[in-house]
Amino acid sequence: MKLHTRCGRTINVTRFAPVKLPARMGRVVLDTSFSTHDEDELWASLTAEEARRLAGLLLYQAAAVEPEPEPEPGPGPGAVEVVPVVEDAYEIRVRGHALTVDQPLSDGGKDTAPTPVELFVAAMASCTAHYAGRFLDRHGVGRDGLSVRARFRMANDRPVRVASLTLTVVAPDLPPEKVAALRAVVAHCTVSNSLTRPPETELRVIHSSPEGARGPLET
């Protein structure tokens, strides 16, 4: 997995995990070659975008060499739990992962993380990207330059909701004759299907029980 920086550096993020060695011996390898201007030390200058991408590559390879963790208490497959962090910030727990949501300054939050609505749009865009990437793989087309851009607009009336969503899939290496097929595939990603055929939703509220009653009440 290579990252090409604007300063001309190529950073290759791989992993060293020989099959015959214990899982704990797995290592993430970050490799970049010396250039003529490096002299006695090796360095890389990254833009903020490049730094985030490098962090993502490192996390991806770290997960690949990390031993299978012991199951922890919390939501398992098919479950999500959300708990308060501070003020309008909440932690979303999904299997062994944690995400954070917040509200923008204009809405009284601290803008430390995306909003739930932005994560909703991000879920749609990232699901589309996943399907697009798999399509390119199946057809022997490189993923270089692949991106999905999403723009959304909130409704002006009630109820509060996302009124429109526009997705743009950028696949520079895709042959013109495969465009229609790619469009058909990404149009039916899992998140898109879930919007077209909304899931049955049940809402339950658990609250403190009155004095003398045992356990929480559910309504």
Short mmCIF file of C-alpha atoms in Angstrom, two decimals:
data_model
loop_
_atom_site.label_atom_id
_atom_site.label_comp_id
_atom_site.label_asym_id
_atom_site.label_seq_id
_atom_site.Cartn_x
_atom_site.Cartn_y
_atom_site.Cartn_z
CA MET A 1 0.00 0.00 0.00
CA LYS A 2 1.78 3.09 -1.22
CA LEU A 3 1.36 6.76 -0.43
CA HIS A 4 2.83 9.25 -2.89
CA THR A 5 3.42 12.62 -1.23
CA ARG A 6 3.48 16.03 -2.84
CA CYS A 7 7.12 16.45 -1.82
CA GLY A 8 8.05 13.52 -4.07
CA ARG A 9 8.35 10.85 -1.42
CA THR A 10 6.85 7.36 -1.82
CA ILE A 11 5.95 5.65 1.46
CA ASN A 12 5.09 1.95 1.34
CA VAL A 13 3.11 0.56 4.28
CA THR A 14 3.23 -3.24 4.48
CA ARG A 15 3.29 -5.92 7.17
CA PHE A 16 5.74 -8.61 8.27
CA ALA A 17 3.78 -11.57 9.60
CA PRO A 18 5.42 -14.90 8.74
CA VAL A 19 3.00 -17.80 9.00
CA LYS A 20 5.34 -19.96 11.09
CA LEU A 21 5.98 -17.28 13.72
CA PRO A 22 3.66 -16.50 16.66
CA ALA A 23 0.99 -13.89 15.98
CA ARG A 24 2.67 -11.48 18.41
CA MET A 25 5.67 -11.34 16.08
CA GLY A 26 3.66 -9.54 13.40
CA ARG A 27 5.00 -6.11 12.56
CA VAL A 28 3.85 -3.16 10.46
CA VAL A 29 6.55 -2.04 8.07
CA LEU A 30 6.85 1.56 6.91
CA ASP A 31 9.34 1.77 4.08
CA THR A 32 10.66 4.70 2.09
CA SER A 33 13.91 4.93 0.19
CA PHE A 34 16.66 7.50 0.65
CA SER A 35 16.76 10.42 -1.76
CA THR A 36 19.75 12.51 -2.73
CA HIS A 37 18.68 15.35 -0.42
CA ASP A 38 18.27 13.13 2.68
CA GLU A 39 21.98 13.13 3.60
CA ASP A 40 22.35 11.59 7.09
CA GLU A 41 18.68 11.23 7.99
CA LEU A 42 15.43 10.11 6.45
CA TRP A 43 12.38 12.35 6.68
CA ALA A 44 9.04 12.97 5.03
CA SER A 45 6.97 16.14 4.84
CA LEU A 46 3.23 15.44 4.78
CA THR A 47 0.19 17.57 4.15
CA ALA A 48 -2.69 17.15 6.61
CA GLU A 49 -4.53 15.01 4.04
CA GLU A 50 -1.44 12.83 3.49
CA ALA A 51 -0.95 12.44 7.24
CA ARG A 52 -4.53 11.23 7.66
CA ARG A 53 -4.15 8.79 4.78
CA LEU A 54 -0.87 7.45 6.21
CA ALA A 55 -2.57 7.02 9.58
CA GLY A 56 -5.34 5.05 7.88
CA LEU A 57 -2.84 2.78 6.12
CA LEU A 58 -1.00 2.16 9.40
CA LEU A 59 -4.24 1.33 11.23
CA TYR A 60 -5.27 -1.04 8.43
CA GLN A 61 -2.00 -2.97 8.59
CA ALA A 62 -1.96 -2.88 12.39
CA ALA A 63 -5.35 -4.60 12.44
CA ALA A 64 -3.98 -7.25 10.07
CA VAL A 65 -1.06 -8.24 12.32
CA GLU A 66 -2.79 -7.77 15.67
CA PRO A 67 -3.75 -11.01 17.44
CA GLU A 68 -7.46 -11.73 17.71
CA PRO A 69 -8.58 -9.82 20.84
CA GLU A 70 -10.50 -11.44 23.64
CA PRO A 71 -14.22 -10.66 23.43
CA GLU A 72 -15.09 -7.60 25.51
CA PRO A 73 -18.41 -6.79 27.13
CA GLY A 74 -20.50 -4.61 24.86
CA PRO A 75 -22.52 -4.78 21.68
CA GLY A 76 -21.68 -7.66 19.38
CA PRO A 77 -22.44 -8.15 15.68
CA GLY A 78 -25.69 -6.53 14.66
CA ALA A 79 -25.68 -4.12 17.61
CA VAL A 80 -24.53 -0.56 18.27
CA GLU A 81 -24.36 1.29 21.58
CA VAL A 82 -24.14 5.07 22.06
CA VAL A 83 -23.08 6.67 25.36
CA PRO A 84 -22.43 10.30 26.41
CA VAL A 85 -18.88 11.66 26.43
CA VAL A 86 -19.30 15.34 27.33
CA GLU A 87 -21.99 17.87 26.44
CA ASP A 88 -23.18 17.11 22.87
CA ALA A 89 -20.39 14.61 22.14
CA TYR A 90 -21.29 10.90 22.17
CA GLU A 91 -19.26 7.73 21.68
CA ILE A 92 -20.59 5.12 19.26
CA ARG A 93 -19.49 1.58 20.07
CA VAL A 94 -19.55 -0.91 17.21
CA ARG A 95 -18.03 -4.32 17.98
CA GLY A 96 -14.48 -3.38 19.07
CA HIS A 97 -14.53 0.03 17.41
CA ALA A 98 -15.41 3.49 18.70
CA LEU A 99 -16.56 6.56 16.80
CA THR A 100 -17.53 9.99 18.07
CA VAL A 101 -20.26 12.40 17.06
CA ASP A 102 -20.77 16.01 18.08
CA GLN A 103 -22.65 19.11 16.97
CA PRO A 104 -21.18 22.15 15.19
CA LEU A 105 -20.46 25.37 17.05
CA SER A 106 -23.46 26.98 15.38
CA ASP A 107 -25.68 24.35 17.03
CA GLY A 108 -24.19 24.67 20.49
CA GLY A 109 -21.65 21.84 20.22
CA LYS A 110 -17.85 21.91 20.19
CA ASP A 111 -17.43 20.55 16.64
CA THR A 112 -15.03 17.82 17.82
CA ALA A 113 -16.49 15.25 15.41
CA PRO A 114 -18.99 14.88 12.57
CA THR A 115 -22.70 15.12 13.32
CA PRO A 116 -24.95 12.02 13.20
CA VAL A 117 -26.45 13.34 9.95
CA GLU A 118 -22.97 13.67 8.42
CA LEU A 119 -22.20 10.10 9.48
CA PHE A 120 -25.43 9.01 7.79
CA VAL A 121 -24.29 10.64 4.55
CA ALA A 122 -20.79 9.23 5.09
CA ALA A 123 -22.26 5.74 5.46
CA MET A 124 -23.98 6.12 2.11
CA ALA A 125 -20.82 7.43 0.42
CA SER A 126 -18.48 4.85 1.96
CA CYS A 127 -20.83 1.97 1.13
CA THR A 128 -20.92 3.22 -2.46
CA ALA A 129 -17.11 3.41 -2.47
CA HIS A 130 -16.87 -0.16 -1.18
CA TYR A 131 -19.09 -1.50 -3.94
CA ALA A 132 -17.23 0.58 -6.52
CA GLY A 133 -13.86 -0.69 -5.34
CA ARG A 134 -14.97 -4.32 -5.49
CA PHE A 135 -16.38 -3.73 -8.99
CA LEU A 136 -13.06 -2.33 -10.17
CA ASP A 137 -11.22 -5.30 -8.66
CA ARG A 138 -13.47 -7.80 -10.44
CA HIS A 139 -12.91 -6.08 -13.78
CA GLY A 140 -9.16 -5.67 -13.39
CA VAL A 141 -9.34 -1.89 -13.12
CA GLY A 142 -7.04 -0.07 -10.67
CA ARG A 143 -8.44 1.85 -7.70
CA ASP A 144 -6.01 4.76 -8.13
CA GLY A 145 -7.98 8.00 -8.01
CA LEU A 146 -11.21 6.30 -6.91
CA SER A 147 -13.35 8.56 -4.75
CA VAL A 148 -16.99 9.12 -3.89
CA ARG A 149 -18.16 12.66 -3.22
CA ALA A 150 -21.45 13.28 -1.46
CA ARG A 151 -23.44 16.50 -1.18
CA PHE A 152 -26.65 16.74 0.82
CA ARG A 153 -29.32 19.31 1.59
CA MET A 154 -31.54 19.48 4.63
CA ALA A 155 -35.30 19.91 4.20
CA ASN A 156 -36.82 23.35 4.77
CA ASP A 157 -39.98 21.92 6.33
CA ARG A 158 -40.83 19.44 9.05
CA PRO A 159 -39.91 16.82 9.99
CA VAL A 160 -36.18 17.58 10.14
CA ARG A 161 -34.50 15.32 7.59
CA VAL A 162 -32.08 15.07 4.68
CA ALA A 163 -34.09 16.20 1.67
CA SER A 164 -31.63 15.41 -1.11
CA LEU A 165 -28.38 13.54 -1.54
CA THR A 166 -26.08 13.58 -4.56
CA LEU A 167 -23.30 11.02 -4.97
CA THR A 168 -20.49 11.38 -7.50
CA VAL A 169 -18.26 8.36 -8.15
CA VAL A 170 -14.86 9.24 -9.60
CA ALA A 171 -13.10 6.28 -11.25
CA PRO A 172 -10.41 7.67 -13.59
CA ASP A 173 -9.26 4.32 -15.00
CA LEU A 174 -12.73 2.93 -15.72
CA PRO A 175 -13.31 2.16 -19.45
CA PRO A 176 -16.37 4.00 -20.86
CA GLU A 177 -18.12 0.75 -21.75
CA LYS A 178 -18.18 -0.28 -18.06
CA VAL A 179 -19.70 2.95 -16.70
CA ALA A 180 -23.30 1.73 -16.90
CA ALA A 181 -22.43 -1.52 -15.12
CA LEU A 182 -20.64 0.33 -12.33
CA ARG A 183 -23.61 2.68 -11.91
CA ALA A 184 -25.98 -0.30 -11.63
CA VAL A 185 -23.81 -1.97 -8.99
CA VAL A 186 -23.23 1.04 -6.72
CA ALA A 187 -26.88 2.09 -6.96
CA HIS A 188 -27.73 -1.03 -4.99
CA CYS A 189 -25.20 -0.92 -2.17
CA THR A 190 -26.46 -2.12 1.22
CA VAL A 191 -27.08 1.36 2.64
CA SER A 192 -28.87 2.47 -0.52
CA ASN A 193 -31.07 -0.63 -0.41
CA SER A 194 -31.87 0.13 3.23
CA LEU A 195 -33.12 3.58 2.23
CA THR A 196 -35.15 2.26 -0.68
CA ARG A 197 -36.75 -0.38 1.53
CA PRO A 198 -36.59 1.13 5.05
CA PRO A 199 -36.18 -1.34 7.89
CA GLU A 200 -38.97 -1.89 10.37
CA THR A 201 -38.08 0.32 13.34
CA GLU A 202 -39.13 -0.36 16.91
CA LEU A 203 -38.48 2.23 19.63
CA ARG A 204 -38.28 1.22 23.27
CA VAL A 205 -37.51 3.51 26.22
CA ILE A 206 -36.12 2.14 29.49
CA HIS A 207 -36.37 4.45 32.48
CA SER A 208 -35.88 4.34 36.24
CA SER A 209 -38.44 2.30 38.11
CA PRO A 210 -40.66 3.85 40.78
CA GLU A 211 -39.62 3.41 44.40
CA GLY A 212 -40.29 -0.11 45.52
CA ALA A 213 -40.31 -1.63 42.04
CA ARG A 214 -37.55 -3.96 40.93
CA GLY A 215 -35.36 -3.16 37.96
CA PRO A 216 -35.87 -0.60 35.17
CA LEU A 217 -39.15 -0.10 33.42
CA GLU A 218 -39.46 -0.44 29.66
CA THR A 219 -42.04 1.42 27.60
#
